[in-house]
Amino acid sequence: MRCLFLCLLLSFFINERTLAQPKVNLPAAFGSKIDEELKSFYSPSEGQIEDLLKGEVISTGKVDSPTEKEQQMFLFVTGVHPRNCTRAMRKLSLYENYHNYMDFIKTSTYNDSTQKFSFTIDHALLPFPMIVNFKIPRITKPGVYPFTFEDGFLKGLQGKVIVKEVGKFCLLGMRTDWRGPESKIPNVVFGTFVQTVGKLGLEHLIRVSLF
């Protein structure tokens, strides 16, 4: 299992890094604005703020065991989109099209009345296709939007999507918290997996929504 997840991470890393993307290069004065927008969700270090100003996506993931039979996960990922939020979310809000945005998402559907987003992940390194279902509003403008996983492996996961205007750019972020039954995935591997996939996922979404 450990080798499977490490190979999967490597595969994502190679596929995502082969395509370069335009990045912002913001003056230091933007640092305090970004810090102010994020402080309710996560407090970035000075180095992380510097990375954000350079257009890098930052990701922090951690998994530990609060009890012998449980695991808990924390993930925070954020980056600055080179376009404003209206332009960025014009494409990112079309959840039903995510299978066209990412190769490993094979199907994607969204129901506006129930706010249910469902997609199937399949990859040569996964032992079987994974179906992910969660509830999230269709995000089209700046704000903070909660979402929940109502079933599956991460049932009970609570999260928030952050969409904030920063000058003429868009600050995108996500925080998730989960606590549930212990899985067969070691904490270090699980934490590395979510942190890496969170970073690469946001980098990819920024890239596909540039135009």
PDB file of C-alpha atoms in Angstrom:
ATOM      1  CA  MET A   1       0.000   0.000   0.000  1.00  0.00           C
ATOM      2  CA  ARG A   2       2.804   2.414   0.860  1.00  0.00           C
ATOM      3  CA  CYS A   3       4.526   1.816  -2.497  1.00  0.00           C
ATOM      4  CA  LEU A   4       1.200   2.233  -4.304  1.00  0.00           C
ATOM      5  CA  PHE A   5       0.599   5.674  -2.865  1.00  0.00           C
ATOM      6  CA  LEU A   6       4.183   6.815  -3.407  1.00  0.00           C
ATOM      7  CA  CYS A   7       4.034   5.704  -7.046  1.00  0.00           C
ATOM      8  CA  LEU A   8       0.715   7.465  -7.481  1.00  0.00           C
ATOM      9  CA  LEU A   9       2.194  10.678  -6.095  1.00  0.00           C
ATOM     10  CA  LEU A  10       5.149  10.404  -8.447  1.00  0.00           C
ATOM     11  CA  SER A  11       2.836   9.876 -11.397  1.00  0.00           C
ATOM     12  CA  PHE A  12       0.772  12.965 -10.516  1.00  0.00           C
ATOM     13  CA  PHE A  13       3.964  14.962 -10.000  1.00  0.00           C
ATOM     14  CA  ILE A  14       5.413  14.062 -13.401  1.00  0.00           C
ATOM     15  CA  ASN A  15       2.158  14.648 -15.275  1.00  0.00           C
ATOM     16  CA  GLU A  16       1.428  18.005 -13.665  1.00  0.00           C
ATOM     17  CA  ARG A  17       4.954  19.421 -13.848  1.00  0.00           C
ATOM     18  CA  THR A  18       5.312  18.785 -17.562  1.00  0.00           C
ATOM     19  CA  LEU A  19       3.033  21.775 -18.250  1.00  0.00           C
ATOM     20  CA  ALA A  20       4.265  25.215 -17.185  1.00  0.00           C
ATOM     21  CA  GLN A  21       1.801  27.906 -16.172  1.00  0.00           C
ATOM     22  CA  PRO A  22       1.939  31.704 -15.921  1.00  0.00           C
ATOM     23  CA  LYS A  23       2.431  32.896 -12.358  1.00  0.00           C
ATOM     24  CA  VAL A  24       1.861  36.131 -10.519  1.00  0.00           C
ATOM     25  CA  ASN A  25       4.788  38.052  -9.075  1.00  0.00           C
ATOM     26  CA  LEU A  26       3.308  40.334  -6.437  1.00  0.00           C
ATOM     27  CA  PRO A  27       5.044  43.112  -4.490  1.00  0.00           C
ATOM     28  CA  ALA A  28       5.648  42.587  -0.779  1.00  0.00           C
ATOM     29  CA  ALA A  29       2.786  44.978   0.052  1.00  0.00           C
ATOM     30  CA  PHE A  30       0.315  42.259  -0.958  1.00  0.00           C
ATOM     31  CA  GLY A  31       1.639  39.997   1.799  1.00  0.00           C
ATOM     32  CA  SER A  32      -0.336  41.654   4.593  1.00  0.00           C
ATOM     33  CA  LYS A  33      -3.544  41.505   2.541  1.00  0.00           C
ATOM     34  CA  ILE A  34      -3.097  37.805   1.840  1.00  0.00           C
ATOM     35  CA  ASP A  35      -2.265  37.112   5.483  1.00  0.00           C
ATOM     36  CA  GLU A  36      -5.392  38.991   6.594  1.00  0.00           C
ATOM     37  CA  GLU A  37      -7.635  37.002   4.250  1.00  0.00           C
ATOM     38  CA  LEU A  38      -6.202  33.652   5.366  1.00  0.00           C
ATOM     39  CA  LYS A  39      -5.744  34.099   9.107  1.00  0.00           C
ATOM     40  CA  SER A  40      -9.229  32.750   9.979  1.00  0.00           C
ATOM     41  CA  PHE A  41      -8.316  29.448   8.302  1.00  0.00           C
ATOM     42  CA  TYR A  42      -4.551  29.083   8.585  1.00  0.00           C
ATOM     43  CA  SER A  43      -1.571  31.249   9.542  1.00  0.00           C
ATOM     44  CA  PRO A  44       1.059  31.004   6.792  1.00  0.00           C
ATOM     45  CA  SER A  45       4.690  31.426   7.753  1.00  0.00           C
ATOM     46  CA  GLU A  46       6.709  34.324   6.407  1.00  0.00           C
ATOM     47  CA  GLY A  47       8.318  31.959   3.921  1.00  0.00           C
ATOM     48  CA  GLN A  48       4.931  30.676   2.742  1.00  0.00           C
ATOM     49  CA  ILE A  49       3.712  34.240   2.205  1.00  0.00           C
ATOM     50  CA  GLU A  50       6.820  34.890   0.103  1.00  0.00           C
ATOM     51  CA  ASP A  51       6.051  31.780  -1.960  1.00  0.00           C
ATOM     52  CA  LEU A  52       2.455  32.937  -2.517  1.00  0.00           C
ATOM     53  CA  LEU A  53       3.691  36.338  -3.707  1.00  0.00           C
ATOM     54  CA  LYS A  54       5.843  34.502  -6.273  1.00  0.00           C
ATOM     55  CA  GLY A  55       2.823  32.613  -7.570  1.00  0.00           C
ATOM     56  CA  GLU A  56       3.542  29.305  -5.855  1.00  0.00           C
ATOM     57  CA  VAL A  57       0.794  27.122  -4.408  1.00  0.00           C
ATOM     58  CA  ILE A  58       1.413  26.205  -0.779  1.00  0.00           C
ATOM     59  CA  SER A  59       0.008  23.074   0.825  1.00  0.00           C
ATOM     60  CA  THR A  60       0.150  21.793   4.385  1.00  0.00           C
ATOM     61  CA  GLY A  61      -1.180  18.355   5.249  1.00  0.00           C
ATOM     62  CA  LYS A  62      -1.017  16.383   8.470  1.00  0.00           C
ATOM     63  CA  VAL A  63      -2.423  13.057   9.597  1.00  0.00           C
ATOM     64  CA  ASP A  64      -2.117  11.660  13.118  1.00  0.00           C
ATOM     65  CA  SER A  65      -3.837   9.217  15.427  1.00  0.00           C
ATOM     66  CA  PRO A  66      -5.801  10.824  18.290  1.00  0.00           C
ATOM     67  CA  THR A  67      -6.706   7.357  19.566  1.00  0.00           C
ATOM     68  CA  GLU A  68      -5.561   3.825  18.801  1.00  0.00           C
ATOM     69  CA  LYS A  69      -8.454   3.166  16.416  1.00  0.00           C
ATOM     70  CA  GLU A  70      -8.779   6.601  14.787  1.00  0.00           C
ATOM     71  CA  GLN A  71      -7.030   8.907  12.354  1.00  0.00           C
ATOM     72  CA  GLN A  72      -7.488  12.611  11.870  1.00  0.00           C
ATOM     73  CA  MET A  73      -6.499  14.693   8.879  1.00  0.00           C
ATOM     74  CA  PHE A  74      -5.856  18.371   8.309  1.00  0.00           C
ATOM     75  CA  LEU A  75      -5.214  19.936   4.900  1.00  0.00           C
ATOM     76  CA  PHE A  76      -4.786  23.544   3.881  1.00  0.00           C
ATOM     77  CA  VAL A  77      -3.887  24.601   0.353  1.00  0.00           C
ATOM     78  CA  THR A  78      -3.881  28.047  -1.239  1.00  0.00           C
ATOM     79  CA  GLY A  79      -2.552  29.987  -4.214  1.00  0.00           C
ATOM     80  CA  VAL A  80      -3.049  33.238  -6.109  1.00  0.00           C
ATOM     81  CA  HIS A  81      -4.803  32.965  -9.476  1.00  0.00           C
ATOM     82  CA  PRO A  82      -3.447  35.362 -12.140  1.00  0.00           C
ATOM     83  CA  ARG A  83      -7.007  36.363 -13.119  1.00  0.00           C
ATOM     84  CA  ASN A  84      -9.744  37.991 -11.045  1.00  0.00           C
ATOM     85  CA  CYS A  85     -12.247  35.769  -9.226  1.00  0.00           C
ATOM     86  CA  THR A  86     -15.056  36.288 -11.733  1.00  0.00           C
ATOM     87  CA  ARG A  87     -12.897  35.025 -14.581  1.00  0.00           C
ATOM     88  CA  ALA A  88     -11.338  32.231 -12.537  1.00  0.00           C
ATOM     89  CA  MET A  89     -14.637  30.857 -11.253  1.00  0.00           C
ATOM     90  CA  ARG A  90     -16.330  31.066 -14.651  1.00  0.00           C
ATOM     91  CA  LYS A  91     -14.659  27.761 -15.468  1.00  0.00           C
ATOM     92  CA  LEU A  92     -13.931  26.349 -12.019  1.00  0.00           C
ATOM     93  CA  SER A  93     -17.626  26.528 -11.060  1.00  0.00           C
ATOM     94  CA  LEU A  94     -18.537  24.062 -13.824  1.00  0.00           C
ATOM     95  CA  TYR A  95     -18.046  20.975 -11.664  1.00  0.00           C
ATOM     96  CA  GLU A  96     -19.775  18.747 -14.193  1.00  0.00           C
ATOM     97  CA  ASN A  97     -16.899  19.447 -16.599  1.00  0.00           C
ATOM     98  CA  TYR A  98     -14.088  18.391 -14.255  1.00  0.00           C
ATOM     99  CA  HIS A  99     -13.631  15.147 -16.180  1.00  0.00           C
ATOM    100  CA  ASN A 100     -12.453  17.387 -19.044  1.00  0.00           C
ATOM    101  CA  TYR A 101      -9.990  19.208 -16.784  1.00  0.00           C
ATOM    102  CA  MET A 102      -8.161  16.286 -15.160  1.00  0.00           C
ATOM    103  CA  ASP A 103      -7.199  13.025 -16.823  1.00  0.00           C
ATOM    104  CA  PHE A 104      -7.680  10.914 -13.698  1.00  0.00           C
ATOM    105  CA  ILE A 105     -11.297  12.098 -13.245  1.00  0.00           C
ATOM    106  CA  LYS A 106     -13.312   9.859 -15.542  1.00  0.00           C
ATOM    107  CA  THR A 107     -16.844  11.094 -14.820  1.00  0.00           C
ATOM    108  CA  SER A 108     -18.196  14.187 -13.064  1.00  0.00           C
ATOM    109  CA  THR A 109     -21.746  15.284 -12.340  1.00  0.00           C
ATOM    110  CA  TYR A 110     -23.380  18.078 -10.359  1.00  0.00           C
ATOM    111  CA  ASN A 111     -26.980  18.572  -9.213  1.00  0.00           C
ATOM    112  CA  ASP A 112     -27.802  22.230  -8.575  1.00  0.00           C
ATOM    113  CA  SER A 113     -30.922  21.462  -6.535  1.00  0.00           C
ATOM    114  CA  THR A 114     -29.155  19.150  -4.073  1.00  0.00           C
ATOM    115  CA  GLN A 115     -25.654  20.684  -4.470  1.00  0.00           C
ATOM    116  CA  LYS A 116     -24.260  17.164  -4.845  1.00  0.00           C
ATOM    117  CA  PHE A 117     -20.949  16.868  -6.712  1.00  0.00           C
ATOM    118  CA  SER A 118     -19.928  13.350  -7.701  1.00  0.00           C
ATOM    119  CA  PHE A 119     -16.917  12.181  -9.645  1.00  0.00           C
ATOM    120  CA  THR A 120     -15.047   8.967 -10.356  1.00  0.00           C
ATOM    121  CA  ILE A 121     -11.265   8.788 -10.028  1.00  0.00           C
ATOM    122  CA  ASP A 122      -9.474   6.076 -11.974  1.00  0.00           C
ATOM    123  CA  HIS A 123      -5.761   5.629 -12.523  1.00  0.00           C
ATOM    124  CA  ALA A 124      -3.525   2.757 -13.559  1.00  0.00           C
ATOM    125  CA  LEU A 125      -1.940   2.792 -10.097  1.00  0.00           C
ATOM    126  CA  LEU A 126      -5.226   2.645  -8.209  1.00  0.00           C
ATOM    127  CA  PRO A 127      -6.498  -0.834  -7.343  1.00  0.00           C
ATOM    128  CA  PHE A 128     -10.046   0.142  -8.341  1.00  0.00           C
ATOM    129  CA  PRO A 129     -12.022   3.259  -9.413  1.00  0.00           C
ATOM    130  CA  MET A 130     -12.924   5.550  -6.513  1.00  0.00           C
ATOM    131  CA  ILE A 131     -16.261   7.381  -6.417  1.00  0.00           C
ATOM    132  CA  VAL A 132     -16.242  10.644  -4.455  1.00  0.00           C
ATOM    133  CA  ASN A 133     -19.481  12.347  -3.408  1.00  0.00           C
ATOM    134  CA  PHE A 134     -19.809  15.583  -1.501  1.00  0.00           C
ATOM    135  CA  LYS A 135     -22.081  18.550  -1.058  1.00  0.00           C
ATOM    136  CA  ILE A 136     -20.870  21.984  -2.170  1.00  0.00           C
ATOM    137  CA  PRO A 137     -22.571  25.077  -3.585  1.00  0.00           C
ATOM    138  CA  ARG A 138     -21.748  26.187  -7.108  1.00  0.00           C
ATOM    139  CA  ILE A 139     -19.150  28.881  -6.486  1.00  0.00           C
ATOM    140  CA  THR A 140     -19.269  31.814  -8.897  1.00  0.00           C
ATOM    141  CA  LYS A 141     -18.108  34.781  -6.818  1.00  0.00           C
ATOM    142  CA  PRO A 142     -15.852  35.657  -3.877  1.00  0.00           C
ATOM    143  CA  GLY A 143     -16.772  34.252  -0.481  1.00  0.00           C
ATOM    144  CA  VAL A 144     -16.205  31.332   1.883  1.00  0.00           C
ATOM    145  CA  TYR A 145     -18.101  28.174   1.009  1.00  0.00           C
ATOM    146  CA  PRO A 146     -18.532  25.103   3.253  1.00  0.00           C
ATOM    147  CA  PHE A 147     -18.617  21.569   1.893  1.00  0.00           C
ATOM    148  CA  THR A 148     -19.062  18.126   3.420  1.00  0.00           C
ATOM    149  CA  PHE A 149     -18.340  14.511   2.532  1.00  0.00           C
ATOM    150  CA  GLU A 150     -21.512  12.605   3.321  1.00  0.00           C
ATOM    151  CA  ASP A 151     -20.310   9.088   2.548  1.00  0.00           C
ATOM    152  CA  GLY A 152     -17.288   7.064   1.531  1.00  0.00           C
ATOM    153  CA  PHE A 153     -13.817   6.707   3.021  1.00  0.00           C
ATOM    154  CA  LEU A 154     -13.737  10.276   4.379  1.00  0.00           C
ATOM    155  CA  LYS A 155     -17.335  10.404   5.561  1.00  0.00           C
ATOM    156  CA  GLY A 156     -17.853  13.339   7.903  1.00  0.00           C
ATOM    157  CA  LEU A 157     -15.063  15.471   6.411  1.00  0.00           C
ATOM    158  CA  GLN A 158     -15.779  19.179   6.801  1.00  0.00           C
ATOM    159  CA  GLY A 159     -14.180  21.767   4.578  1.00  0.00           C
ATOM    160  CA  LYS A 160     -14.264  25.335   3.342  1.00  0.00           C
ATOM    161  CA  VAL A 161     -13.367  26.768  -0.044  1.00  0.00           C
ATOM    162  CA  ILE A 162     -11.935  30.285   0.095  1.00  0.00           C
ATOM    163  CA  VAL A 163     -12.331  32.679  -2.858  1.00  0.00           C
ATOM    164  CA  LYS A 164     -11.069  36.213  -2.181  1.00  0.00           C
ATOM    165  CA  GLU A 165     -10.205  39.163  -4.421  1.00  0.00           C
ATOM    166  CA  VAL A 166      -6.650  40.418  -3.882  1.00  0.00           C
ATOM    167  CA  GLY A 167      -6.198  43.453  -6.093  1.00  0.00           C
ATOM    168  CA  LYS A 168      -6.893  42.279  -9.643  1.00  0.00           C
ATOM    169  CA  PHE A 169      -6.062  38.687  -8.714  1.00  0.00           C
ATOM    170  CA  CYS A 170      -7.973  35.878  -6.973  1.00  0.00           C
ATOM    171  CA  LEU A 171      -6.810  34.154  -3.802  1.00  0.00           C
ATOM    172  CA  LEU A 172      -8.034  30.549  -3.833  1.00  0.00           C
ATOM    173  CA  GLY A 173      -7.800  28.222  -0.870  1.00  0.00           C
ATOM    174  CA  MET A 174      -9.252  25.201   0.862  1.00  0.00           C
ATOM    175  CA  ARG A 175      -9.189  23.892   4.410  1.00  0.00           C
ATOM    176  CA  THR A 176     -10.398  20.420   5.355  1.00  0.00           C
ATOM    177  CA  ASP A 177     -10.670  18.620   8.691  1.00  0.00           C
ATOM    178  CA  TRP A 178     -11.589  14.990   9.199  1.00  0.00           C
ATOM    179  CA  ARG A 179     -11.579  12.463  12.013  1.00  0.00           C
ATOM    180  CA  GLY A 180     -12.698   8.902  11.563  1.00  0.00           C
ATOM    181  CA  PRO A 181     -11.917   5.199  11.824  1.00  0.00           C
ATOM    182  CA  GLU A 182      -8.295   4.202  11.301  1.00  0.00           C
ATOM    183  CA  SER A 183      -7.454   3.275   7.717  1.00  0.00           C
ATOM    184  CA  LYS A 184      -4.755   0.901   6.533  1.00  0.00           C
ATOM    185  CA  ILE A 185      -2.698   3.859   5.258  1.00  0.00           C
ATOM    186  CA  PRO A 186       0.196   4.895   7.544  1.00  0.00           C
ATOM    187  CA  ASN A 187      -0.082   8.455   8.865  1.00  0.00           C
ATOM    188  CA  VAL A 188       3.065   9.691   7.121  1.00  0.00           C
ATOM    189  CA  VAL A 189       2.029   8.266   3.758  1.00  0.00           C
ATOM    190  CA  PHE A 190      -1.552   9.525   4.134  1.00  0.00           C
ATOM    191  CA  GLY A 191      -0.377  13.014   5.105  1.00  0.00           C
ATOM    192  CA  THR A 192       2.139  13.212   2.274  1.00  0.00           C
ATOM    193  CA  PHE A 193      -0.496  12.027  -0.173  1.00  0.00           C
ATOM    194  CA  VAL A 194      -3.137  14.622   0.719  1.00  0.00           C
ATOM    195  CA  GLN A 195      -0.587  17.443   0.908  1.00  0.00           C
ATOM    196  CA  THR A 196       0.903  16.639  -2.490  1.00  0.00           C
ATOM    197  CA  VAL A 197      -2.378  15.993  -4.273  1.00  0.00           C
ATOM    198  CA  GLY A 198      -3.799  19.194  -2.746  1.00  0.00           C
ATOM    199  CA  LYS A 199      -0.914  21.237  -4.134  1.00  0.00           C
ATOM    200  CA  LEU A 200      -0.881  19.631  -7.568  1.00  0.00           C
ATOM    201  CA  GLY A 201      -4.671  19.748  -7.795  1.00  0.00           C
ATOM    202  CA  LEU A 202      -4.863  23.496  -7.191  1.00  0.00           C
ATOM    203  CA  GLU A 203      -1.939  24.146  -9.535  1.00  0.00           C
ATOM    204  CA  HIS A 204      -3.781  22.246 -12.250  1.00  0.00           C
ATOM    205  CA  LEU A 205      -7.110  24.013 -11.644  1.00  0.00           C
ATOM    206  CA  ILE A 206      -5.388  27.399 -11.839  1.00  0.00           C
ATOM    207  CA  ARG A 207      -3.795  26.392 -15.124  1.00  0.00           C
ATOM    208  CA  VAL A 208      -6.957  25.095 -16.812  1.00  0.00           C
ATOM    209  CA  SER A 209      -8.944  28.211 -15.799  1.00  0.00           C
ATOM    210  CA  LEU A 210      -6.509  30.794 -17.173  1.00  0.00           C
ATOM    211  CA  PHE A 211      -8.417  31.163 -20.442  1.00  0.00           C
TER     212      PHE A 211
END
